[in-house]
Each structure stands twice: as structure tokens, then as C-alpha cells.
CSV table of C-alpha atoms in Angstrom, one decimal:
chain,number,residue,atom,x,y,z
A,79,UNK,CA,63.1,-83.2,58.8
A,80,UNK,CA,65.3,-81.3,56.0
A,81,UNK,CA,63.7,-77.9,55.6
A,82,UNK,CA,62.8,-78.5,51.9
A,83,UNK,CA,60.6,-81.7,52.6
A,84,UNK,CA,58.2,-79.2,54.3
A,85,UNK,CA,57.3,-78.1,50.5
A,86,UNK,CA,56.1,-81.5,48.7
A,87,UNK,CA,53.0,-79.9,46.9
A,88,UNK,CA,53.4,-76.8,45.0
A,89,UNK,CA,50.7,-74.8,43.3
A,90,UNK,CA,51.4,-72.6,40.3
A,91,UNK,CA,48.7,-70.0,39.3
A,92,UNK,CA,49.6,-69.3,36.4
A,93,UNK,CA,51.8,-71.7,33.7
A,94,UNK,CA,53.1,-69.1,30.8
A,95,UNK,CA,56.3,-68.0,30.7
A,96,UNK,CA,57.6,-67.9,34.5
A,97,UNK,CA,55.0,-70.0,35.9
A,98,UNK,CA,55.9,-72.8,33.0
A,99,UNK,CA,59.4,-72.9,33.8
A,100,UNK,CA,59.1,-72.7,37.6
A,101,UNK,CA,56.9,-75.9,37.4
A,102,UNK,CA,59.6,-77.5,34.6
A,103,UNK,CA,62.4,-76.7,36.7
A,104,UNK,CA,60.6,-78.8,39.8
A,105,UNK,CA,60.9,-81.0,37.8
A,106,UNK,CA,64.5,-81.3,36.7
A,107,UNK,CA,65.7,-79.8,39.6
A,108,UNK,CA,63.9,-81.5,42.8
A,109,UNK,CA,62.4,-85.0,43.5
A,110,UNK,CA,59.4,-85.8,44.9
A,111,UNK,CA,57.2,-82.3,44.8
A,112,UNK,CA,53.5,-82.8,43.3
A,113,UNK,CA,52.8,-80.0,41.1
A,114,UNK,CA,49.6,-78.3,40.7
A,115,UNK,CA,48.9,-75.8,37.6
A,116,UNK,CA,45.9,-73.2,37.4
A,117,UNK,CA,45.2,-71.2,34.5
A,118,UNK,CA,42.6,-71.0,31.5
A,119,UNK,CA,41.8,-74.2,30.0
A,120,UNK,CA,44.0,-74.1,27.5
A,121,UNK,CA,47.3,-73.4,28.9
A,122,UNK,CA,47.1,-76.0,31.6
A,123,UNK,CA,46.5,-78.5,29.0
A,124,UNK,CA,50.0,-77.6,28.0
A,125,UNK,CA,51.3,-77.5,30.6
A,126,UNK,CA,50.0,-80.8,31.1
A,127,UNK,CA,51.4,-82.7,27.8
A,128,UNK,CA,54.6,-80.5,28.7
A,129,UNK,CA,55.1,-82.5,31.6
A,130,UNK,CA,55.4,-79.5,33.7
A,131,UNK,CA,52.1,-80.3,36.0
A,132,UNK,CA,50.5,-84.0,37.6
A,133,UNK,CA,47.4,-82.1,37.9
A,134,UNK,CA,45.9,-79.4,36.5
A,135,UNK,CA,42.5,-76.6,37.1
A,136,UNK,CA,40.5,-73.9,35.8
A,137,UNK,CA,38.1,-72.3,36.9
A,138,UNK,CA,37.5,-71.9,40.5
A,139,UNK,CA,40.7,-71.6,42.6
A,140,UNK,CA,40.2,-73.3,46.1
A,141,UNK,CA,40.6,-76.9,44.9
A,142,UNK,CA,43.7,-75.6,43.2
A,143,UNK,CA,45.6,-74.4,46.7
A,144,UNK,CA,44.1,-76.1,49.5
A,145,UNK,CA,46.2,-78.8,49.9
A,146,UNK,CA,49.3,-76.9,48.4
A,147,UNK,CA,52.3,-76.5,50.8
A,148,UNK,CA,53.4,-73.6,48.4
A,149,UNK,CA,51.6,-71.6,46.2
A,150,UNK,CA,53.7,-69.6,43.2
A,151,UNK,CA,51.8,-66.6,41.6
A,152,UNK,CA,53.1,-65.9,38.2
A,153,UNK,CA,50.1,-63.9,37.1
A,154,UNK,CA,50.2,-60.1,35.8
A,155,UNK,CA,50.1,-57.6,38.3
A,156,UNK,CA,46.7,-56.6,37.9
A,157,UNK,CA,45.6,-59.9,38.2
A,158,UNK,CA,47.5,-60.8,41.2
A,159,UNK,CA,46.0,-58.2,43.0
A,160,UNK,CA,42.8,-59.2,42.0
A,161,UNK,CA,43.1,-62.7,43.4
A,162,UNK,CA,44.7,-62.2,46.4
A,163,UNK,CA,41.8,-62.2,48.3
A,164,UNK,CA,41.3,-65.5,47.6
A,165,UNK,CA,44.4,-67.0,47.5
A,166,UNK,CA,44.4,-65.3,51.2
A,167,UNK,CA,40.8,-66.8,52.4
A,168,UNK,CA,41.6,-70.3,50.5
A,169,UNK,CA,45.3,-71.1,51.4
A,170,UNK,CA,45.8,-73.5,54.0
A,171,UNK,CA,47.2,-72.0,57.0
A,172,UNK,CA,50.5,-74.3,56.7
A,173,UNK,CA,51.2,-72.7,53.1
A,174,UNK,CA,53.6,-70.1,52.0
A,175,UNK,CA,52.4,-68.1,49.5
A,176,UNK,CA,55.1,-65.8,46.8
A,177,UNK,CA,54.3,-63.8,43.8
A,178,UNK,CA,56.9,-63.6,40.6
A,179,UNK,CA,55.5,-60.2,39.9
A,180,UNK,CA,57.9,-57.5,38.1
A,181,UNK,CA,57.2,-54.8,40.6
A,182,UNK,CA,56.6,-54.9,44.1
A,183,UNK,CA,55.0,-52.3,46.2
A,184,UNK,CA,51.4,-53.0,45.6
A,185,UNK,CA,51.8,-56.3,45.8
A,186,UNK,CA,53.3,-56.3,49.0
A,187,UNK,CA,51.3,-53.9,51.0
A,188,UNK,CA,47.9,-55.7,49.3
A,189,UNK,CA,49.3,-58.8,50.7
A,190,UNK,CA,50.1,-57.1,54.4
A,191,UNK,CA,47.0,-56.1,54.8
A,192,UNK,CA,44.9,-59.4,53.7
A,193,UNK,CA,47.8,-61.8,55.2
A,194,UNK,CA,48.3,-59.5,58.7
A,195,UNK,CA,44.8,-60.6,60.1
A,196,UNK,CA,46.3,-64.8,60.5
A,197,UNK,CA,49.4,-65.1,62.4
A,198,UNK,CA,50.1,-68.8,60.5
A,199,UNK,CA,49.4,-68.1,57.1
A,200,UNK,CA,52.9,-66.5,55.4
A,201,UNK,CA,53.4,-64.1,52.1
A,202,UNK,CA,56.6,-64.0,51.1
A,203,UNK,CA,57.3,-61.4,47.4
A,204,UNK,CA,59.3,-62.3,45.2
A,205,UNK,CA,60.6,-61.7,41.4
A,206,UNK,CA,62.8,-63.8,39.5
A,207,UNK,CA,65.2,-61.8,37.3
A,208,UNK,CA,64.8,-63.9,34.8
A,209,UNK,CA,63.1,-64.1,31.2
A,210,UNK,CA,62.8,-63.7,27.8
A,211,UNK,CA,61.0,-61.0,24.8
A,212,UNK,CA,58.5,-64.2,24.3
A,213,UNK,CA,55.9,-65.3,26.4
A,214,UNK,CA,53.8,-68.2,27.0
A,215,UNK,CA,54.4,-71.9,28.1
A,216,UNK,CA,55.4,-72.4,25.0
A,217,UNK,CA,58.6,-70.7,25.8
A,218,UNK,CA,58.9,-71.8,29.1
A,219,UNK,CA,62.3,-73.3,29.9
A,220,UNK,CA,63.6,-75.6,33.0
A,221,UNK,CA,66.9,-73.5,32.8
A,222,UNK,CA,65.5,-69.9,33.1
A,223,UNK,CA,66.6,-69.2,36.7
A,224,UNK,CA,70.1,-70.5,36.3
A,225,UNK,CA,72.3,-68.0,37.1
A,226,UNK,CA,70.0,-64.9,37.9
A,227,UNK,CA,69.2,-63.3,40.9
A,228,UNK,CA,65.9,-63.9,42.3
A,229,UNK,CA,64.8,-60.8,44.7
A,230,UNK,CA,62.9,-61.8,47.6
A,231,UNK,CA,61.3,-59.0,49.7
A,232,UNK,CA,62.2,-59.3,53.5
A,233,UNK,CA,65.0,-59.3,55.3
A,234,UNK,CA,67.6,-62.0,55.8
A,235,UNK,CA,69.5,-62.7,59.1
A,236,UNK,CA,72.7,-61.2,57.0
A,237,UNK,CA,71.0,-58.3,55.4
A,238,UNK,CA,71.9,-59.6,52.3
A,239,UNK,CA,70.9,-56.7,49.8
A,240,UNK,CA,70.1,-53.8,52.3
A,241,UNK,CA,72.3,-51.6,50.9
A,242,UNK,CA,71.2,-48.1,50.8
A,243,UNK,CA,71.2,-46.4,47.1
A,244,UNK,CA,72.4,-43.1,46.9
A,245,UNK,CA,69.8,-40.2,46.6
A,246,UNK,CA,72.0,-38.7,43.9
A,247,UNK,CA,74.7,-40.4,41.2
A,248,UNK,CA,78.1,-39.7,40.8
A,249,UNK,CA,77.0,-36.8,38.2
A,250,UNK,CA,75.3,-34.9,40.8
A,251,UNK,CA,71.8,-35.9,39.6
A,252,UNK,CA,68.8,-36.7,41.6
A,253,UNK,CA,67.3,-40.1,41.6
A,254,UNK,CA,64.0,-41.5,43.6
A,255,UNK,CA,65.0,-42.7,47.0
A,256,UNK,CA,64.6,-46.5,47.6
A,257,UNK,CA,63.6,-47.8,50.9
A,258,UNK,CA,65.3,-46.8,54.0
A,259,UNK,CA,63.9,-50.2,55.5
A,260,UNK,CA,62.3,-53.5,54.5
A,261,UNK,CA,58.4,-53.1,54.6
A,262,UNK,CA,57.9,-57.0,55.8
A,263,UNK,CA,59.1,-59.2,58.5
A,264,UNK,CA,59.7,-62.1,56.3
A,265,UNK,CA,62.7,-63.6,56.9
A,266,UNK,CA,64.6,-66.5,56.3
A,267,UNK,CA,64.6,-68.2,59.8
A,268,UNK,CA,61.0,-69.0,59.1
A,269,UNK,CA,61.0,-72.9,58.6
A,270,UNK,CA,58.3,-72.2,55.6
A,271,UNK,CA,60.8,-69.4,53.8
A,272,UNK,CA,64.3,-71.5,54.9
A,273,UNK,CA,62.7,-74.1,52.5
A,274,UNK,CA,61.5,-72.2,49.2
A,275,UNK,CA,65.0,-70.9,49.8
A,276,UNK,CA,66.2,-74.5,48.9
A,277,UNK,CA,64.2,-74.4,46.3
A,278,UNK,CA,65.6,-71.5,44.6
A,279,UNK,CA,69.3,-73.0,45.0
A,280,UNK,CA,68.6,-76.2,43.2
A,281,UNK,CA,66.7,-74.6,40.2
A,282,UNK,CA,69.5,-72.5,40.3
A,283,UNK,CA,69.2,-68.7,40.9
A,284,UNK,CA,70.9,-66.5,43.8
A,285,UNK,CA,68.4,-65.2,46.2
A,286,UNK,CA,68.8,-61.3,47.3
A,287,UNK,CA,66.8,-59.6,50.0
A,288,UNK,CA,65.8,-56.0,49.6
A,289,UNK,CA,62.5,-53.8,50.7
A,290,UNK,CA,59.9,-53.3,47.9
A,291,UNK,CA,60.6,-49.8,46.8
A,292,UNK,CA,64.0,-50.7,46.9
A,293,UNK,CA,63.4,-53.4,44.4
A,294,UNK,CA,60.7,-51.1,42.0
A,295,UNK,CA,63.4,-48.5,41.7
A,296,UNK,CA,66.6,-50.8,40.9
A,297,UNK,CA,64.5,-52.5,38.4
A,298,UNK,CA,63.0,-49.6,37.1
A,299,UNK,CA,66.4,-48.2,35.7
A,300,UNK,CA,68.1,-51.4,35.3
A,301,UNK,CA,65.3,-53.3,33.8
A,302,UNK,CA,62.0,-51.1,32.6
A,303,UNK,CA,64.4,-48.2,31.7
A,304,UNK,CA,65.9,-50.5,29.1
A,305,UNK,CA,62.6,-51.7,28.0
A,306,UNK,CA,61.6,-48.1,27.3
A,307,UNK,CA,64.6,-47.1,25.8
A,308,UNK,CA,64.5,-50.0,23.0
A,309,UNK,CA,61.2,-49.2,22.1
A,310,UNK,CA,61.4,-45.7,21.5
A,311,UNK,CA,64.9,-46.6,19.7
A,312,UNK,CA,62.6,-49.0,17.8
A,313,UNK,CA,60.0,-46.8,17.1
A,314,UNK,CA,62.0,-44.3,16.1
A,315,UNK,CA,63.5,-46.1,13.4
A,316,UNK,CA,60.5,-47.5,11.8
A,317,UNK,CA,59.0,-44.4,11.4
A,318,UNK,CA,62.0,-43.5,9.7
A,319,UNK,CA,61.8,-46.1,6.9
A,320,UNK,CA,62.4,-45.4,3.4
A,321,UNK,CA,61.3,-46.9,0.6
A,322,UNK,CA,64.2,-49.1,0.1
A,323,UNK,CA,64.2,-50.3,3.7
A,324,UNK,CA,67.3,-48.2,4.6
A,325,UNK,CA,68.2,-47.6,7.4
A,326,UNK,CA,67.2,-50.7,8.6
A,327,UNK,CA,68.5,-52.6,5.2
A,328,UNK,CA,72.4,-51.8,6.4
A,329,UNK,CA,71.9,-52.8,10.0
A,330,UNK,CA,74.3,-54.8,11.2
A,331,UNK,CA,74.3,-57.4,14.7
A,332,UNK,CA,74.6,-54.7,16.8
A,333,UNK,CA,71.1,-53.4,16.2
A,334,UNK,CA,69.5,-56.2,16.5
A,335,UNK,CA,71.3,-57.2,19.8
A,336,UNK,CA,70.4,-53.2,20.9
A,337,UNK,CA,66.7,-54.0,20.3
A,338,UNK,CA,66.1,-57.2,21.2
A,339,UNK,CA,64.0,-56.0,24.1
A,340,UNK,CA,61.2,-54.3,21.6
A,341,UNK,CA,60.5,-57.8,20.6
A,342,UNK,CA,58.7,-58.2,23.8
A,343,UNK,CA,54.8,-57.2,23.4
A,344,UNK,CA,53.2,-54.0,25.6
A,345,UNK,CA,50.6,-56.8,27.0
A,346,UNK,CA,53.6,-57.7,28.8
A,347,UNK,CA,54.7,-54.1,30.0
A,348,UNK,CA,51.8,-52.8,30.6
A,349,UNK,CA,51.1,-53.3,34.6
A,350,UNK,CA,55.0,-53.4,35.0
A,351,UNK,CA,54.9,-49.3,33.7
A,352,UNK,CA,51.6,-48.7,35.8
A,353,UNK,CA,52.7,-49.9,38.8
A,354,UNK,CA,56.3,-48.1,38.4
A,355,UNK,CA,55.4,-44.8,37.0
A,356,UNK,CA,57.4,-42.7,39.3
A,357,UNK,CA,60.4,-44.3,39.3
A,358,UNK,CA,60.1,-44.8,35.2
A,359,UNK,CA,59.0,-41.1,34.9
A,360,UNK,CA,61.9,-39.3,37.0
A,361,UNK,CA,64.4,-42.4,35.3
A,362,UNK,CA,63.0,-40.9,32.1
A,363,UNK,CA,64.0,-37.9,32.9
A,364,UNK,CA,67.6,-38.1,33.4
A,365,UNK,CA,68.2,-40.3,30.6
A,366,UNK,CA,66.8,-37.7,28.5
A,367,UNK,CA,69.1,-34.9,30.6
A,368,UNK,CA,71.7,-37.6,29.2
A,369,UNK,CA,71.3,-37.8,25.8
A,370,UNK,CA,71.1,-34.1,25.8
A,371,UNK,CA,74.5,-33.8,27.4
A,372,UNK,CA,76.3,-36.9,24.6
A,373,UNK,CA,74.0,-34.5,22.0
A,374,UNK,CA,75.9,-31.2,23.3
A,375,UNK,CA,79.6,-33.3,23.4
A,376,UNK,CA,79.4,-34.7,19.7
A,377,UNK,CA,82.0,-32.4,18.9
A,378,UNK,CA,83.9,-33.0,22.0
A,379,UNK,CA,86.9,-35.2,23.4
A,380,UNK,CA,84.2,-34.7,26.7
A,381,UNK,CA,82.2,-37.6,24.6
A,382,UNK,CA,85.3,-39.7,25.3
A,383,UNK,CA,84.5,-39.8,29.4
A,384,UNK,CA,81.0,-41.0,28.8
A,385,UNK,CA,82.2,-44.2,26.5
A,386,UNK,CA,84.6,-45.2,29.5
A,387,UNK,CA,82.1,-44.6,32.1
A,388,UNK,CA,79.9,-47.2,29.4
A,389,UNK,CA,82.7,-49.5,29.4
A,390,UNK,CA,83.2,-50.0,32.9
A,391,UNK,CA,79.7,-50.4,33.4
A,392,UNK,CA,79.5,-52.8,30.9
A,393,UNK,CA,82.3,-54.9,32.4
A,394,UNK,CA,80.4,-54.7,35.9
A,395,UNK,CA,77.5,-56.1,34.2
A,396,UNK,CA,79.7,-59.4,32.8
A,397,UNK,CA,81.1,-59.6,35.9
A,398,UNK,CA,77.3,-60.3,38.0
């Protein structure tokens, strides 16, 4: 039997943004999966006339997942954590369970800890670098995953993504140290795992294996750093505002490119900085050190070095 016929029902908890376009890219990307949606009344029903769901639940969870041979979380943090419990008493002992949550370490060792007790039943992390600054099924999308990376936490019989991060950058500066090791034995020669791996090829997205605090600190400066950034940039200028709308009425596409991340709302953010605040904090840090040092160079042909360090990165980023 091909490894991705062991997944023919899937159950998503959870159909807004990531959730949505998980289920809608089932369904442009694979044949012959039943998909199962649970979420508030109201949002399943969407789902529903979406087209992104055969069936649909609210309410209690156990007729939801226990005949799912995959079950997708793509709840916020706090409320993963919540309902892992259940999802851990209620899943059949065939299923594989993954989360799509934006940081890691809690999640992980919640789910070692409810998951260690049942040598069958199989909890595999996960977070799909993918998105947008809008929520909601409405904006779901069957195209979201093409082309990202989609970081699975485990290890792979390559060591795909191990890679240790240095514990300083090329300036000198301390950072928070990742993981030394993965925290999980997941891996991909698991029948269960080999499969979802399928998965994520035909919706498109490039899986890439790394331990959980390896994850929360490469996304916290390369992701929630960002997010930060662009609102305080944001916030900034609105309190700023003149009468006459300036500076904001001479802003060109630059700005708005620049801030496109404070479009996204802090109901969004707010588990994502919780669960990350040391990483964020110490990140936080140096970038302030940072703008000190561009502050102290205005005057200098020093500034020059810091625009081509910013243009190579940029061209490493086109290049992923």
C-alpha cells in the first residue's frame, strides 16, 4: 500500500486561516481524503459552502477525531494546549496527530508528556511558514503552502535542518542558543509520518526538520522580530500625525510594503509573543543595540557596510 493511502480521513480543528487552506488544499491537491472540520458553528458552516469540509462539528470533539486517520490542529496556542488532553484520550490509536502552531516548545513537551503514556498513538509538531496579515476562512487559500517551508519537529533519517546556530553573529553579539538536539523521536521512517510527508509535497511546501527551540528562536527573529518591528514602526508614525495627514500623506510604496505586517491584528500575536518571550526579548535587544549603532553612523561612510550587509541579506532571502 502507497504510504499516503494510510491517511484517507483527515480532521481539521480548527477552519480559519491555516486550517481553511489546509482542508482547500486537500482538496485541490489530493484525491480521495474525507475531510472533517471542527470549530464554532459558524465557521464550519463556511467551511462547509466553501467546499473545504464533507462533514462538519461543533461542540464536543470525540465524534470529530475518532475515526480520523490524521488530525490537523490549527488552533491558537493557548487553545491547543487546552485541548490536547482530549485530542490525546479521543484519537484513535492508528491516528497521527500535528499542530500548525507558530511556536513550538510548549506544545511539544505538553504533547510528550500526554502522548508518552501509548506506544501507538503518534504527535508529530509542525508549523507551516505560511500566511497572510488577514485571518479567517474567509481568507483561506488552496495555494498558501506552495513554496514555503513547512518545519516539522523531529528528526529525519538525513538530519535535514539540524544545523547548529551560532551562539553569537558575525558582529560579536550574543544570541539565545537553539537546541543542541531534537526533543522528539519522531521521524520520518514512521509509516504514519512518511505519509503526511506526501501530503505536504503535493500541497506543495518543503518540509524541514529541526528541534523545538531551534524552531521558536529562528522564527522569533526571522518572523516575530519583523512583526514587532512593523508595529512599533507603525505606531510610531501614527502618533506622529499632523493635521494634514503628513507624514503619512507623502508616503510612497515603500511604506506600505515596510508595514504590511501591522495589518495583522494582536489577537493573532498574542500567544505567539507569550510563548516566545525570551527569544523576542533578548532579539529585542540587539535590534535596538542596532539601531543605535545606524543612529551613531548617520554621519559615517561606516553606514555604507550596514546597507551591503542589508543587501546581501536581502538577496539570500529571494534566493529561499
Amino acid at each position: 500500500m502507497s504510504p499516503t493511502h494510510l491517511i484517507n480521513r483527515v480532521s481539521i480543528l480548527g477552519t480559519g486561516l491555516i486550517g481553511g487552506s489546509f482542508a482547500l488544499a486537500l482538496r485541490k491537491y489530493t484525491e480521495g481524503i474525507h475531510v472533517t472540520a471542527w470549530d464554532r458553528p459558524g465557521i464550519v458552516t463556511r467551511a462547509k459552502e466553501l467546499g473545504a469540509a464533507d462533514e462538519i462539528f461543533s461542540g464536543e470533539l470525540k465524534p470529530a477525531i475518532h475515526s480520523a486517520d490524521l488530525i490537523y490542529v490549527a488552533l491558537p496556542i493557548s487553545t491547543t494546549l487546552d485541548i490536547l488532553p482530549e485530542i490525546a484520550r479521543h484519537s484513535p490509536q492508528h491516528a497521527l496527530v500535528t499542530d500548525a502552531c507558530s511556536t513550538k516548545v510548549r506544545i511539544v513537551h505538553a504533547a510528550e508528556e500526554l502522548f508518552s503514556g501509548n506506544r501507538e498513538k503518534l504527535f508529530l509538531g509542525g508549523h507551516p511558514m505560511a500566511g497572510k496579515e488577514s485571518s479567517g476562512i474567509a481568507n483561506a487559500d488552496a495555494n498558501l503552502f506552495r513554496d514555503t517551508t513547512y518545519a516539522l519537529i523531529g528528526e529525519s533519517s538525513s538530519n535535514v535542518g539540524d544545523e547548529v546556530v551560532p551562539e553569537s553573529s558575525p558582529g560579536g553579539e550574543p544570541v539565545p542558543s537553539p537546541a543542541r538536539r531534537t526533543p522528539t523521536g519522531i521521524s520520518n521512517q514512521d509509516p504514519r509520518v512518511a505519509a503526511f510527508l506526501k501530503i505536504i509535497g503535493k500541497i506543495g511546501a518543503r518540509p524541514l526538520w529541526l528541534g523545538a527551540q531551534q524552531h521558536d528562536y529562528a522564527v522569533g527573529l526571522a518572523s516575530h522580530l519583523p512583526q514587532l518591528a512593523a508595529v512599533a514602526l507603525a505606531s510610531f508614525l501614527y502618533d506622529h500625525l499632523d493635521e494634514n495627514g503628513l507624514p503619512i500623506a507623502l508616503a510612497g510604496p515603500g511604506l506600505r510594503d515596510t508595514l504590511r505586517l501591522a495589518g495583522s491584528p494582536y489577537s493573532t500575536w498574542r500567544d505567539i509573543v507569550l510563548t516566545n518571550r525570551e527569544v523576542l526579548s533578548a532579539g529585542l535587544d540587539l535590534f535596538a543595540r542596532r539601531l543605535d549603532e545606524l543612529r551613531d553612523r548617520l554621519a559615517s561612510r561606516e553606514l555604507e557596510a550596514d546597507f551591503d550587509a542589508a543587501n546581501e541579506l536581502y538577496k539570500l532571502l529571494r534566493s529561499f
